Amino acid sequence: MSKYFQRLCGLSRKAIMQYNMLSDGDRVCIGVSGGKDSVALVLALSSLRRYIGIDFSIVAVTLDPRFFSKDTDYSSLQKMFSENDIEYVVKRTEIGPIIFDERKESNPCSLCARMRRGALHDIAKELNCNKIALGHHLDDAIETFYMNLWNEGRIGTFSPVTYLSRKDVTMIRPLVLACESDVIKAVNELKIPIVKSICPMDGVSNRQNMKNFVIEKCKNDPSFRAKSLNAFQKKDLDGWGIKSDK
């Protein structure tokens, strides 16, 4: 196993164990946007199945938003997942046309996220999955914390594990202990194919502003991410306190 991918798998294993993310018999729906984080997560969980000591299965799922009413080409991912014996489902949606063409949303990101979440929850149940895995990493958690603080005056971020009672499904984020740089290094090392988003808001959203903020903070203080993680865990912010030392 290559060095950077091995590190990513190790961090994913640590998160899974610390937060009790997986159990024997779980069937995990992995949301795959086509970007580096979600694709790397699929390969990490596929690799972990062989040695983590937990009997679980996975299915990778892509919800094509069909921006500009065009089907996105995911053939490179289909080929890679097939070569690695990973089940892969692509479902075409009308999320893009509804948001940008019909409703002409001026601030589309929030609605898009809600629609994608709802569609992912539905297909997870259709595929008999009791867990949904997302590719959010530590940088995403820190960015979300500051977005909530500055935009809403609220202290919080997303949780490593969230049970959704209405759908009877549990959301897990196995990459929460990994930095974005860990993902980038693993993806580049393995030459993993990526499907770039053609979302009209890509690179100009509030999320991108927060990403730039975190990058600048880390330039001035290289321990900024580690301090943030420590604070989340010490205060058990939104379930970030360590649940297990297995």
C-alpha positions as a printed Julia matrix, in Angstrom:
246×3 Matrix{Float64}:
   0.0    0.0     0.0
   1.37   3.41   -0.95
   2.53   5.76    1.82
  -0.03   8.56    1.65
  -2.97   6.26    0.98
  -1.86   4.11    3.92
  -1.9    7.2     6.14
  -5.4    8.11    4.93
  -6.63   4.59    5.66
  -5.02   4.73    9.1
  -6.74   8.01    9.96
 -10.06   6.61    8.69
  -9.63   3.48   10.8
  -8.87   5.6    13.87
 -12.02   7.69   13.34
 -14.17   4.59   12.77
 -12.93   3.04   16.01
 -12.98   6.19   18.14
 -16.51   7.1    17.15
 -17.92   3.56   16.78
 -18.94   4.27   13.19
 -19.27   0.71   11.93
 -20.54  -2.65   13.18
 -20.77  -6.16   11.74
 -23.54  -6.42    9.16
 -23.6   -2.75    8.2
 -24.29  -1.87    4.58
 -22.8    1.54    3.81
 -23.96   3.9     1.08
 -21.03   6.19    0.21
 -22.05   9.49   -1.34
 -19.76  10.15   -4.3
 -19.81  13.6    -5.87
 -16.89  12.72   -8.14
 -14.5   14.98   -6.23
 -11.31  13.91   -4.51
 -12.72  13.54   -0.99
 -15.6   11.19   -1.77
 -13.63   9.08   -4.26
 -10.76   8.69   -1.8
 -13.26   7.67    0.89
 -14.64   4.88   -1.28
 -11.17   3.43   -1.87
 -10.22   3.81    1.81
 -13.33   1.98    3.05
 -12.89  -0.69    0.39
  -9.33  -1.24    1.57
 -10.27  -1.2     5.27
 -12.83  -3.98    4.76
  -9.92  -6.39    4.32
  -8.25  -5.83    7.67
 -10.28  -3.67   10.05
 -11.98  -6.68   11.66
 -15.54  -5.45   11.01
 -17.78  -7.27    8.52
 -19.47  -4.54    6.47
 -20.33  -3.94    2.81
 -20.28  -0.78    0.71
 -22.0    0.68   -2.32
 -20.82   3.92   -3.92
 -23.64   6.21   -5.08
 -23.47   9.29   -7.29
 -26.42  11.64   -7.64
 -25.85  13.49  -10.9
 -27.31  17.02  -10.45
 -27.32  17.45  -14.26
 -26.17  21.05  -14.25
 -27.14  22.81  -17.5
 -29.49  19.82  -18.08
 -26.56  17.64  -19.17
 -25.66  14.15  -17.95
 -22.23  14.11  -16.29
 -19.74  11.51  -17.55
 -18.74   9.24  -14.65
 -17.24   6.5   -16.83
 -13.75   6.94  -15.35
 -15.13   6.25  -11.87
 -17.22   3.34  -13.12
 -14.11   1.77  -14.61
 -12.0    2.24  -11.47
 -14.69   0.98   -9.11
 -15.34  -2.03  -11.34
 -11.63  -2.88  -11.35
 -11.68  -2.77   -7.54
 -14.89  -4.85   -7.27
 -16.85  -1.94   -5.78
 -20.58  -1.69   -6.4
 -21.39   1.65   -8.02
 -24.76   3.28   -8.74
 -25.3    6.51  -10.71
 -28.71   8.15  -10.37
 -29.62  11.07  -12.62
 -31.57  13.88  -10.94
 -33.12  17.23  -11.87
 -31.5   19.13   -8.98
 -29.46  21.42  -11.25
 -32.28  22.38  -13.63
 -34.74  22.92  -10.75
 -32.41  25.24   -8.81
 -30.81  27.21  -11.62
 -33.3   27.06  -14.51
 -36.74  26.83  -12.91
 -36.29  28.59   -9.55
 -33.31  30.74  -10.55
 -32.08  30.77   -6.93
 -29.83  33.71   -6.06
 -28.33  31.75   -3.13
 -28.59  28.17   -4.38
 -26.08  26.3    -2.18
 -28.33  25.7     0.83
 -31.26  24.39   -1.22
 -28.95  22.27   -3.37
 -27.43  20.68   -0.26
 -30.88  19.9     1.18
 -32.09  18.37   -2.07
 -28.96  16.25   -2.43
 -29.2   15.06    1.18
 -32.84  14.1     0.74
 -32.14  12.22   -2.48
 -29.17  10.42   -0.93
 -31.22   9.36    2.1
 -33.91   7.96   -0.19
 -31.57   5.96   -2.39
 -29.71   4.63    0.67
 -32.98   3.13    1.88
 -33.73   1.78   -1.62
 -30.35   0.0    -1.56
 -31.01  -1.43    1.93
 -28.22   0.6     3.53
 -28.33   1.44    7.23
 -25.31   3.79    7.08
 -24.41   6.7     4.82
 -20.75   7.74    4.6
 -19.71  11.22    3.49
 -16.24  12.45    2.55
 -16.06  15.43    4.91
 -12.61  15.89    6.47
 -11.2   17.99    9.33
 -10.81  21.11    7.2
 -14.51  20.89    6.3
 -15.41  20.67    9.99
 -13.33  23.74   10.87
 -14.77  25.69    7.94
 -18.3   24.76    9.03
 -17.55  25.89   12.59
 -16.53  29.38   11.45
 -19.37  29.63    8.93
 -21.84  28.91   11.74
 -20.12  31.35   14.08
 -19.85  34.26   11.68
 -23.01  33.78    9.64
 -25.42  32.62   12.34
 -23.77  33.52   15.66
 -23.89  29.83   16.56
 -21.17  27.57   17.97
 -21.21  24.18   16.28
 -20.17  22.05   13.33
 -21.28  18.74   11.82
 -20.96  15.53   13.84
 -18.71  12.53   13.11
 -21.8   10.31   13.6
 -25.45  11.38   13.27
 -28.53   9.17   13.59
 -31.4   10.32   11.38
 -34.52   9.01   13.1
 -36.93   9.97   10.3
 -35.04   7.78    7.82
 -33.69   5.28   10.36
 -30.21   5.67    8.9
 -26.91   6.76   10.46
 -24.61   9.3     8.83
 -20.86   8.72    9.32
 -17.82  10.74    8.29
 -14.72   8.48    8.41
 -12.33  11.19    7.14
 -12.92  13.63   10.03
  -9.42  13.1    11.47
  -7.74  13.66    8.09
  -6.76  17.06    6.71
  -7.53  18.03    3.14
  -3.82  17.76    2.38
  -3.89  14.08    3.44
  -6.61  13.44    0.86
  -4.82  15.4    -1.88
  -1.56  13.52   -1.35
  -3.3   10.13   -1.46
  -5.28  11.02   -4.59
  -2.19  12.31   -6.39
  -0.12   9.33   -5.31
  -2.63   6.79   -6.67
  -3.52   8.93   -9.71
  -7.19   8.58   -8.83
  -9.55   9.89  -11.54
 -11.62  12.87  -10.47
 -14.8   14.21  -12.07
 -14.7   17.99  -11.74
 -17.93  19.72  -10.8
 -19.42  22.12  -13.34
 -21.65  23.76  -10.74
 -22.04  27.48  -11.59
 -21.25  28.3    -7.94
 -18.04  26.24   -7.77
 -15.24  28.37   -6.3
 -17.37  31.43   -5.54
 -19.42  30.25   -2.54
 -19.2   31.2     1.13
 -17.62  27.77    1.68
 -14.73  28.77   -0.56
 -14.23  31.93    1.49
 -13.96  29.85    4.67
 -11.57  27.46    2.94
  -9.31  30.39    2.09
  -9.55  31.61    5.71
  -8.41  28.24    7.11
  -5.53  28.06    4.64
  -4.31  31.53    5.71
  -4.65  30.71    9.41
  -2.6   27.55    8.96
   0.14  29.48    7.17
   0.54  31.68   10.25
  -0.05  28.87   12.75
   0.75  25.34   11.47
  -0.94  23.84   14.56
  -4.27  25.59   13.86
  -5.99  22.41   12.66
  -4.67  20.33   15.56
  -5.78  22.98   18.08
  -9.23  23.1    16.51
  -9.59  19.3    16.66
  -8.43  19.29   20.28
 -11.03  21.94   21.16
 -13.82  20.0    19.4
 -12.91  16.82   21.25
 -12.31  18.34   24.7
 -15.68  20.1    24.66
 -17.41  17.15   22.97
 -18.74  19.67   20.48
 -21.58  18.09   18.5
 -20.42  14.58   19.37
 -16.7   15.07   18.7
 -15.67  13.72   22.09
 -13.89  10.37   21.68
 -16.38   7.54   22.24
 -14.05   4.55   22.21
 -10.37   3.68   22.43
 -10.7    0.39   20.59
